[in-house]
């Protein structure tokens, strides 16, 4: 299992928590804005919560994730609903399903599951297209 972040402060927090729990399962990886630095075909599921809209280089990151995912790998996104003006989040922090589907398709992913159980966020699972 991997935990990837680009911020040194968050990496320190992850390392402290790992030590506190005596964890030997999670490998902490320092990524960049363009790469996860995860081994090829090493990940079953990549999970991003309110992260995608923050990516400075979404295409490069999606390509890095595509490479890191196993052939049957999935990418799960939780993002604030851009279609809903009543969601009390600034528009630049929200994303529409249509936009996500377009960007995911351009980078080798297709929507495999959409759940609407969260009150103000999308819960989307994309599968890797070989």
mmCIF file of C-alpha atoms in Angstrom:
data_model
loop_
_atom_site.group_PDB
_atom_site.id
_atom_site.type_symbol
_atom_site.label_atom_id
_atom_site.label_comp_id
_atom_site.label_asym_id
_atom_site.label_seq_id
_atom_site.Cartn_x
_atom_site.Cartn_y
_atom_site.Cartn_z
ATOM 1 C CA UNK A 1 0.000 0.000 0.000
ATOM 2 C CA UNK A 2 1.270 3.457 -0.904
ATOM 3 C CA UNK A 3 0.570 6.929 0.457
ATOM 4 C CA UNK A 4 1.699 9.619 -1.974
ATOM 5 C CA UNK A 5 1.933 13.341 -1.344
ATOM 6 C CA UNK A 6 3.943 16.230 -2.754
ATOM 7 C CA UNK A 7 4.092 18.370 0.380
ATOM 8 C CA UNK A 8 6.934 17.781 2.840
ATOM 9 C CA UNK A 9 4.706 18.721 5.779
ATOM 10 C CA UNK A 10 2.126 16.099 4.836
ATOM 11 C CA UNK A 11 4.862 13.505 4.323
ATOM 12 C CA UNK A 12 6.149 14.229 7.844
ATOM 13 C CA UNK A 13 2.628 13.828 9.246
ATOM 14 C CA UNK A 14 2.222 10.527 7.385
ATOM 15 C CA UNK A 15 5.583 9.292 8.663
ATOM 16 C CA UNK A 16 4.723 10.250 12.259
ATOM 17 C CA UNK A 17 1.350 8.503 12.031
ATOM 18 C CA UNK A 18 2.970 5.408 10.511
ATOM 19 C CA UNK A 19 5.454 5.313 13.393
ATOM 20 C CA UNK A 20 2.720 5.914 15.976
ATOM 21 C CA UNK A 21 0.707 2.983 14.605
ATOM 22 C CA UNK A 22 3.719 0.721 14.164
ATOM 23 C CA UNK A 23 2.699 0.315 10.542
ATOM 24 C CA UNK A 24 4.772 -1.892 8.264
ATOM 25 C CA UNK A 25 2.334 -2.003 5.344
ATOM 26 C CA UNK A 26 2.184 1.553 3.987
ATOM 27 C CA UNK A 27 5.069 2.874 1.906
ATOM 28 C CA UNK A 28 5.261 6.667 1.870
ATOM 29 C CA UNK A 29 6.234 8.146 -1.490
ATOM 30 C CA UNK A 30 7.124 11.737 -2.317
ATOM 31 C CA UNK A 31 5.533 12.580 -5.628
ATOM 32 C CA UNK A 32 5.643 15.731 -7.706
ATOM 33 C CA UNK A 33 2.963 17.769 -9.452
ATOM 34 C CA UNK A 34 3.522 15.597 -12.533
ATOM 35 C CA UNK A 35 4.380 12.130 -11.235
ATOM 36 C CA UNK A 36 3.462 9.749 -8.428
ATOM 37 C CA UNK A 37 6.749 7.857 -8.662
ATOM 38 C CA UNK A 38 4.859 4.627 -8.091
ATOM 39 C CA UNK A 39 6.156 1.437 -9.704
ATOM 40 C CA UNK A 40 4.485 0.382 -12.950
ATOM 41 C CA UNK A 41 1.465 -1.903 -12.581
ATOM 42 C CA UNK A 42 1.743 -1.856 -8.770
ATOM 43 C CA UNK A 43 -1.598 -0.361 -7.716
ATOM 44 C CA UNK A 44 -5.088 -1.898 -7.629
ATOM 45 C CA UNK A 45 -6.870 1.299 -6.614
ATOM 46 C CA UNK A 46 -5.828 4.947 -6.588
ATOM 47 C CA UNK A 47 -8.076 7.045 -4.346
ATOM 48 C CA UNK A 48 -8.196 10.847 -4.519
ATOM 49 C CA UNK A 49 -10.488 12.945 -2.314
ATOM 50 C CA UNK A 50 -10.930 16.592 -3.336
ATOM 51 C CA UNK A 51 -7.573 16.456 -5.096
ATOM 52 C CA UNK A 52 -8.222 16.237 -8.826
ATOM 53 C CA UNK A 53 -9.394 19.846 -9.221
ATOM 54 C CA UNK A 54 -6.164 20.984 -7.503
ATOM 55 C CA UNK A 55 -3.807 19.266 -9.946
ATOM 56 C CA UNK A 56 -1.529 21.699 -11.775
ATOM 57 C CA UNK A 57 -0.774 19.042 -14.402
ATOM 58 C CA UNK A 58 -3.821 16.764 -14.592
ATOM 59 C CA UNK A 59 -2.846 15.109 -17.873
ATOM 60 C CA UNK A 60 0.619 14.204 -16.643
ATOM 61 C CA UNK A 61 -0.745 12.952 -13.323
ATOM 62 C CA UNK A 62 -3.405 10.833 -15.026
ATOM 63 C CA UNK A 63 -0.740 9.328 -17.271
ATOM 64 C CA UNK A 64 1.414 8.547 -14.226
ATOM 65 C CA UNK A 65 -1.578 6.950 -12.476
ATOM 66 C CA UNK A 66 -2.480 4.968 -15.604
ATOM 67 C CA UNK A 67 1.061 3.574 -15.671
ATOM 68 C CA UNK A 68 1.034 2.767 -11.929
ATOM 69 C CA UNK A 69 -2.313 0.947 -12.047
ATOM 70 C CA UNK A 70 -2.483 -2.765 -12.692
ATOM 71 C CA UNK A 71 -4.361 -3.798 -15.874
ATOM 72 C CA UNK A 72 -7.622 -4.114 -13.919
ATOM 73 C CA UNK A 73 -6.827 -1.064 -11.760
ATOM 74 C CA UNK A 74 -9.306 1.617 -10.817
ATOM 75 C CA UNK A 75 -9.138 5.320 -10.063
ATOM 76 C CA UNK A 76 -11.647 6.572 -7.506
ATOM 77 C CA UNK A 77 -12.452 10.283 -7.283
ATOM 78 C CA UNK A 78 -14.447 12.221 -4.731
ATOM 79 C CA UNK A 79 -15.009 15.772 -5.991
ATOM 80 C CA UNK A 80 -17.426 18.571 -5.155
ATOM 81 C CA UNK A 81 -20.373 18.732 -7.552
ATOM 82 C CA UNK A 82 -19.783 21.442 -10.137
ATOM 83 C CA UNK A 83 -23.275 20.988 -11.565
ATOM 84 C CA UNK A 84 -24.883 22.095 -8.317
ATOM 85 C CA UNK A 85 -24.828 25.853 -7.666
ATOM 86 C CA UNK A 86 -26.145 25.257 -4.143
ATOM 87 C CA UNK A 87 -22.935 23.464 -3.076
ATOM 88 C CA UNK A 88 -21.249 26.088 -0.849
ATOM 89 C CA UNK A 89 -17.803 25.683 -2.388
ATOM 90 C CA UNK A 90 -16.015 28.114 -4.711
ATOM 91 C CA UNK A 91 -16.541 27.097 -8.352
ATOM 92 C CA UNK A 92 -12.820 26.535 -8.909
ATOM 93 C CA UNK A 93 -12.968 23.761 -6.272
ATOM 94 C CA UNK A 94 -15.852 21.941 -7.973
ATOM 95 C CA UNK A 95 -15.907 19.642 -10.989
ATOM 96 C CA UNK A 96 -18.657 18.328 -13.231
ATOM 97 C CA UNK A 97 -19.012 14.686 -14.163
ATOM 98 C CA UNK A 98 -19.076 15.677 -17.844
ATOM 99 C CA UNK A 99 -15.699 17.421 -17.511
ATOM 100 C CA UNK A 100 -14.187 14.573 -15.516
ATOM 101 C CA UNK A 101 -15.425 11.995 -18.029
ATOM 102 C CA UNK A 102 -13.905 13.994 -20.888
ATOM 103 C CA UNK A 103 -10.521 14.345 -19.191
ATOM 104 C CA UNK A 104 -10.461 10.751 -17.993
ATOM 105 C CA UNK A 105 -11.320 9.394 -21.456
ATOM 106 C CA UNK A 106 -8.517 11.445 -22.998
ATOM 107 C CA UNK A 107 -6.085 9.758 -20.599
ATOM 108 C CA UNK A 108 -7.128 6.117 -20.789
ATOM 109 C CA UNK A 109 -9.963 5.812 -18.269
ATOM 110 C CA UNK A 110 -13.707 5.214 -18.473
ATOM 111 C CA UNK A 111 -16.398 5.651 -15.869
ATOM 112 C CA UNK A 112 -17.329 2.305 -14.335
ATOM 113 C CA UNK A 113 -19.356 3.411 -11.323
ATOM 114 C CA UNK A 114 -21.093 6.533 -10.099
ATOM 115 C CA UNK A 115 -22.690 6.723 -6.665
ATOM 116 C CA UNK A 116 -24.699 9.670 -5.372
ATOM 117 C CA UNK A 117 -24.739 8.929 -1.642
ATOM 118 C CA UNK A 118 -22.612 11.936 -0.655
ATOM 119 C CA UNK A 119 -24.610 15.138 -0.119
ATOM 120 C CA UNK A 120 -22.342 17.560 -2.015
ATOM 121 C CA UNK A 121 -19.684 15.447 -3.708
ATOM 122 C CA UNK A 122 -19.450 13.041 -6.628
ATOM 123 C CA UNK A 123 -18.214 9.527 -5.908
ATOM 124 C CA UNK A 124 -16.824 8.216 -9.200
ATOM 125 C CA UNK A 125 -14.843 5.124 -10.085
ATOM 126 C CA UNK A 126 -12.929 4.974 -13.357
ATOM 127 C CA UNK A 127 -11.408 1.859 -14.807
ATOM 128 C CA UNK A 128 -8.165 1.743 -16.689
ATOM 129 C CA UNK A 129 -8.500 1.207 -20.419
ATOM 130 C CA UNK A 130 -5.534 -0.889 -21.619
#
